[in-house]
Amino acid sequence: MKVLILIVGAVFALTFLTLPGHGGGWFWDLGGALGYLGFAGLLFQMIPRARGPRVGRHEMLGYGVLAVVLAHAFWLIAGDGTVRFYLLPGAPLYMWLGLAAALGLCLLTVLARMPDRMKVHRRFQGFRFWHRVIAALVVVTALIHIVLSGFYLPYWWQAAGLALLALGMSLGRPYWARLSAAPTARLGDFAAAGGVAVAAFVLIRSLIA
């Protein structure tokens, strides 16, 4: 759980390095916080897992990350009618990339479920390869979505910090392989750490603004 807390803390800390009072009101700040939490959860999920009982935690946490990402999207769409125009032709690139990341995460989660997985991948090696490829594409599209949107990361070096964190988590396989057991976290851990981070994100920006 410590690694999960560090990742969630690092993602949210990057948004507070400059203009901590910069916000769009509690509604938009809550929607943004859910997006950052979903991205932090996705980065934690990039830690490779060995086959065994711990894979169950990885799967359950994947459902939690997907739920947060969908909540981020539908919260903004349902609560602000102007957001729906961003889903029409001519919408900014970052909005299409955000949609692509959400759809990719849905695909990633659905194709990992058993026994549905066996309909697509007969061999575990093939599943593992494509699971990692799709996960990497989701991270890249989500990262570009965050950076291009410019919300809460107004300076290039903040965006670079988030990119380096994503790169480190995605390419850190040699480091995780040296550990006797890869870090894991339960869905409840993610909910607890995420709840604190989201609440702090919204409250701090509301109080300072």
Short mmCIF file of C-alpha atoms in Angstrom, two decimals:
data_model
loop_
_atom_site.label_atom_id
_atom_site.label_comp_id
_atom_site.label_asym_id
_atom_site.label_seq_id
_atom_site.Cartn_x
_atom_site.Cartn_y
_atom_site.Cartn_z
CA MET A 1 0.00 0.00 0.00
CA LYS A 2 2.93 2.34 0.63
CA VAL A 3 3.85 2.43 -3.06
CA LEU A 4 0.25 3.21 -3.97
CA ILE A 5 0.16 6.10 -1.49
CA LEU A 6 3.46 7.43 -2.85
CA ILE A 7 2.19 7.36 -6.43
CA VAL A 8 -1.13 9.00 -5.57
CA GLY A 9 0.70 11.58 -3.47
CA ALA A 10 3.23 12.32 -6.21
CA VAL A 11 0.57 12.82 -8.90
CA PHE A 12 -1.47 15.19 -6.76
CA ALA A 13 1.61 16.98 -5.38
CA LEU A 14 2.64 17.95 -8.91
CA THR A 15 -0.63 19.87 -9.30
CA PHE A 16 0.11 21.93 -6.17
CA LEU A 17 3.66 22.98 -6.97
CA THR A 18 2.35 26.16 -8.59
CA LEU A 19 -0.91 28.06 -8.21
CA PRO A 20 -2.41 25.83 -5.50
CA GLY A 21 -5.46 28.07 -5.37
CA HIS A 22 -6.08 27.83 -9.09
CA GLY A 23 -9.38 26.02 -9.53
CA GLY A 24 -12.65 26.07 -11.38
CA GLY A 25 -15.04 25.67 -8.47
CA TRP A 26 -15.83 22.55 -6.48
CA PHE A 27 -17.66 20.84 -9.36
CA TRP A 28 -14.78 21.08 -11.84
CA ASP A 29 -12.15 20.52 -9.15
CA LEU A 30 -13.87 17.30 -8.08
CA GLY A 31 -14.07 16.12 -11.68
CA GLY A 32 -10.40 16.95 -12.21
CA ALA A 33 -9.38 15.21 -9.00
CA LEU A 34 -11.14 12.03 -10.10
CA GLY A 35 -9.19 12.16 -13.34
CA TYR A 36 -5.85 12.50 -11.56
CA LEU A 37 -6.78 9.70 -9.17
CA GLY A 38 -7.64 7.44 -12.09
CA PHE A 39 -4.28 8.21 -13.69
CA ALA A 40 -2.42 7.50 -10.44
CA GLY A 41 -4.23 4.17 -10.13
CA LEU A 42 -3.32 3.32 -13.70
CA LEU A 43 0.36 4.00 -13.01
CA PHE A 44 0.28 1.71 -9.98
CA GLN A 45 -1.28 -0.99 -12.12
CA MET A 46 1.75 -0.83 -14.43
CA ILE A 47 3.78 -2.69 -11.79
CA PRO A 48 4.17 -6.25 -13.17
CA ARG A 49 2.54 -9.04 -11.19
CA ALA A 50 3.59 -12.65 -11.01
CA ARG A 51 0.92 -15.27 -11.60
CA GLY A 52 -0.68 -16.30 -8.32
CA PRO A 53 -3.08 -15.14 -5.60
CA ARG A 54 -1.88 -11.52 -5.82
CA VAL A 55 -3.25 -11.26 -9.35
CA GLY A 56 -6.71 -11.11 -7.78
CA ARG A 57 -5.84 -7.80 -6.13
CA HIS A 58 -4.55 -6.48 -9.45
CA GLU A 59 -7.83 -7.42 -11.12
CA MET A 60 -10.05 -5.92 -8.42
CA LEU A 61 -8.01 -2.73 -8.33
CA GLY A 62 -8.36 -2.55 -12.10
CA TYR A 63 -12.14 -2.42 -11.69
CA GLY A 64 -11.71 0.38 -9.17
CA VAL A 65 -9.47 2.39 -11.49
CA LEU A 66 -11.93 1.95 -14.34
CA ALA A 67 -14.80 3.09 -12.11
CA VAL A 68 -12.91 6.25 -11.13
CA VAL A 69 -12.04 7.06 -14.76
CA LEU A 70 -15.66 6.60 -15.86
CA ALA A 71 -16.82 8.68 -12.90
CA HIS A 72 -14.43 11.44 -14.00
CA ALA A 73 -15.86 11.42 -17.52
CA PHE A 74 -19.55 11.13 -16.71
CA TRP A 75 -19.37 13.57 -13.78
CA LEU A 76 -18.30 16.36 -16.10
CA ILE A 77 -20.56 15.35 -18.99
CA ALA A 78 -23.66 14.97 -16.82
CA GLY A 79 -23.05 18.07 -14.74
CA ASP A 80 -22.11 20.62 -17.40
CA GLY A 81 -23.95 20.66 -20.71
CA THR A 82 -21.15 22.56 -22.43
CA VAL A 83 -18.85 19.56 -22.03
CA ARG A 84 -21.01 17.58 -24.45
CA PHE A 85 -19.92 19.86 -27.27
CA TYR A 86 -16.40 18.56 -26.76
CA LEU A 87 -17.60 15.16 -27.97
CA LEU A 88 -18.65 16.53 -31.35
CA PRO A 89 -16.48 16.76 -34.50
CA GLY A 90 -14.01 19.60 -34.15
CA ALA A 91 -13.46 19.02 -30.44
CA PRO A 92 -9.94 19.64 -29.06
CA LEU A 93 -7.46 16.81 -29.52
CA TYR A 94 -7.01 16.33 -25.79
CA MET A 95 -10.71 15.54 -25.40
CA TRP A 96 -10.56 12.83 -28.05
CA LEU A 97 -7.44 11.42 -26.40
CA GLY A 98 -9.22 11.34 -23.05
CA LEU A 99 -12.09 9.44 -24.62
CA ALA A 100 -9.64 7.06 -26.30
CA ALA A 101 -7.90 6.42 -22.96
CA ALA A 102 -11.22 5.64 -21.26
CA LEU A 103 -12.29 3.28 -24.04
CA GLY A 104 -8.86 1.65 -24.04
CA LEU A 105 -9.11 1.07 -20.29
CA CYS A 106 -12.54 -0.51 -20.77
CA LEU A 107 -11.05 -2.82 -23.40
CA LEU A 108 -8.09 -3.60 -21.17
CA THR A 109 -10.37 -4.57 -18.28
CA VAL A 110 -12.90 -6.58 -20.28
CA LEU A 111 -10.28 -8.61 -22.16
CA ALA A 112 -8.55 -9.51 -18.89
CA ARG A 113 -11.61 -11.18 -17.36
CA MET A 114 -11.84 -14.93 -17.18
CA PRO A 115 -13.31 -16.88 -18.90
CA ASP A 116 -13.90 -14.12 -21.49
CA ARG A 117 -10.15 -13.78 -21.93
CA MET A 118 -9.90 -17.28 -23.34
CA LYS A 119 -12.15 -16.31 -26.25
CA VAL A 120 -9.42 -13.94 -27.48
CA HIS A 121 -6.18 -15.32 -26.06
CA ARG A 122 -5.65 -19.06 -25.90
CA ARG A 123 -2.17 -18.71 -24.43
CA PHE A 124 -1.20 -16.67 -21.40
CA GLN A 125 1.92 -15.34 -23.12
CA GLY A 126 -0.16 -13.76 -25.87
CA PHE A 127 -2.55 -12.24 -23.36
CA ARG A 128 0.28 -10.81 -21.27
CA PHE A 129 1.93 -9.23 -24.29
CA TRP A 130 -1.21 -7.49 -25.56
CA HIS A 131 -2.31 -6.57 -22.04
CA ARG A 132 0.95 -4.68 -21.57
CA VAL A 133 0.78 -3.07 -25.01
CA ILE A 134 -2.77 -1.80 -24.50
CA ALA A 135 -1.91 -0.62 -20.98
CA ALA A 136 1.05 1.37 -22.31
CA LEU A 137 -1.14 2.97 -24.99
CA VAL A 138 -3.73 3.91 -22.35
CA VAL A 139 -1.05 5.53 -20.19
CA VAL A 140 0.32 7.51 -23.16
CA THR A 141 -3.07 8.76 -24.34
CA ALA A 142 -4.17 9.61 -20.80
CA LEU A 143 -0.91 11.47 -20.16
CA ILE A 144 -1.24 13.53 -23.34
CA HIS A 145 -4.88 14.23 -22.46
CA ILE A 146 -3.81 15.64 -19.08
CA VAL A 147 -0.89 17.64 -20.42
CA LEU A 148 -2.69 19.18 -23.40
CA SER A 149 -5.74 20.10 -21.35
CA GLY A 150 -3.50 22.27 -19.16
CA PHE A 151 -5.78 21.96 -16.13
CA TYR A 152 -3.83 22.23 -12.85
CA LEU A 153 -0.45 21.78 -14.62
CA PRO A 154 0.16 25.27 -16.01
CA TYR A 155 3.95 24.96 -16.44
CA TRP A 156 5.90 22.66 -18.72
CA TRP A 157 8.11 21.32 -15.95
CA GLN A 158 5.05 20.10 -14.04
CA ALA A 159 3.92 18.22 -17.14
CA ALA A 160 7.47 16.89 -17.55
CA GLY A 161 7.42 15.66 -13.95
CA LEU A 162 4.20 13.76 -14.56
CA ALA A 163 5.64 12.31 -17.77
CA LEU A 164 8.79 11.16 -15.95
CA LEU A 165 6.69 9.53 -13.23
CA ALA A 166 4.65 7.72 -15.89
CA LEU A 167 7.80 6.68 -17.71
CA GLY A 168 9.39 5.37 -14.53
CA MET A 169 6.35 3.30 -13.61
CA SER A 170 5.94 1.94 -17.13
CA LEU A 171 9.61 1.02 -17.64
CA GLY A 172 10.45 0.03 -14.06
CA ARG A 173 10.16 -3.69 -14.71
CA PRO A 174 13.86 -4.45 -13.96
CA TYR A 175 13.50 -2.78 -10.54
CA TRP A 176 10.26 -4.58 -9.62
CA ALA A 177 11.77 -7.89 -10.77
CA ARG A 178 14.51 -7.59 -8.14
CA LEU A 179 11.98 -7.44 -5.32
CA SER A 180 10.96 -10.63 -3.56
CA ALA A 181 7.31 -9.62 -3.99
CA ALA A 182 5.89 -6.87 -6.16
CA PRO A 183 3.97 -4.15 -4.28
CA THR A 184 0.23 -4.76 -4.21
CA ALA A 185 -2.79 -2.94 -2.83
CA ARG A 186 -6.38 -3.83 -2.14
CA LEU A 187 -9.31 -2.00 -3.65
CA GLY A 188 -10.09 -0.62 -0.20
CA ASP A 189 -6.58 0.84 0.01
CA PHE A 190 -7.12 2.64 -3.28
CA ALA A 191 -10.48 3.95 -2.12
CA ALA A 192 -9.03 5.22 1.16
CA ALA A 193 -5.94 6.87 -0.32
CA GLY A 194 -7.94 8.25 -3.22
CA GLY A 195 -10.67 9.62 -0.97
CA VAL A 196 -8.16 11.56 1.10
CA ALA A 197 -6.35 12.88 -1.99
CA VAL A 198 -9.54 13.97 -3.76
CA ALA A 199 -10.95 15.64 -0.65
CA ALA A 200 -7.69 17.50 -0.02
CA PHE A 201 -7.50 18.56 -3.68
CA VAL A 202 -10.97 20.08 -3.65
CA LEU A 203 -10.79 21.63 -0.17
CA ILE A 204 -7.37 23.23 -0.59
CA ARG A 205 -8.29 24.84 -3.89
CA SER A 206 -11.61 26.04 -2.48
CA LEU A 207 -10.02 27.51 0.66
CA ILE A 208 -7.10 29.22 -1.07
CA ALA A 209 -9.05 30.55 -4.04
#
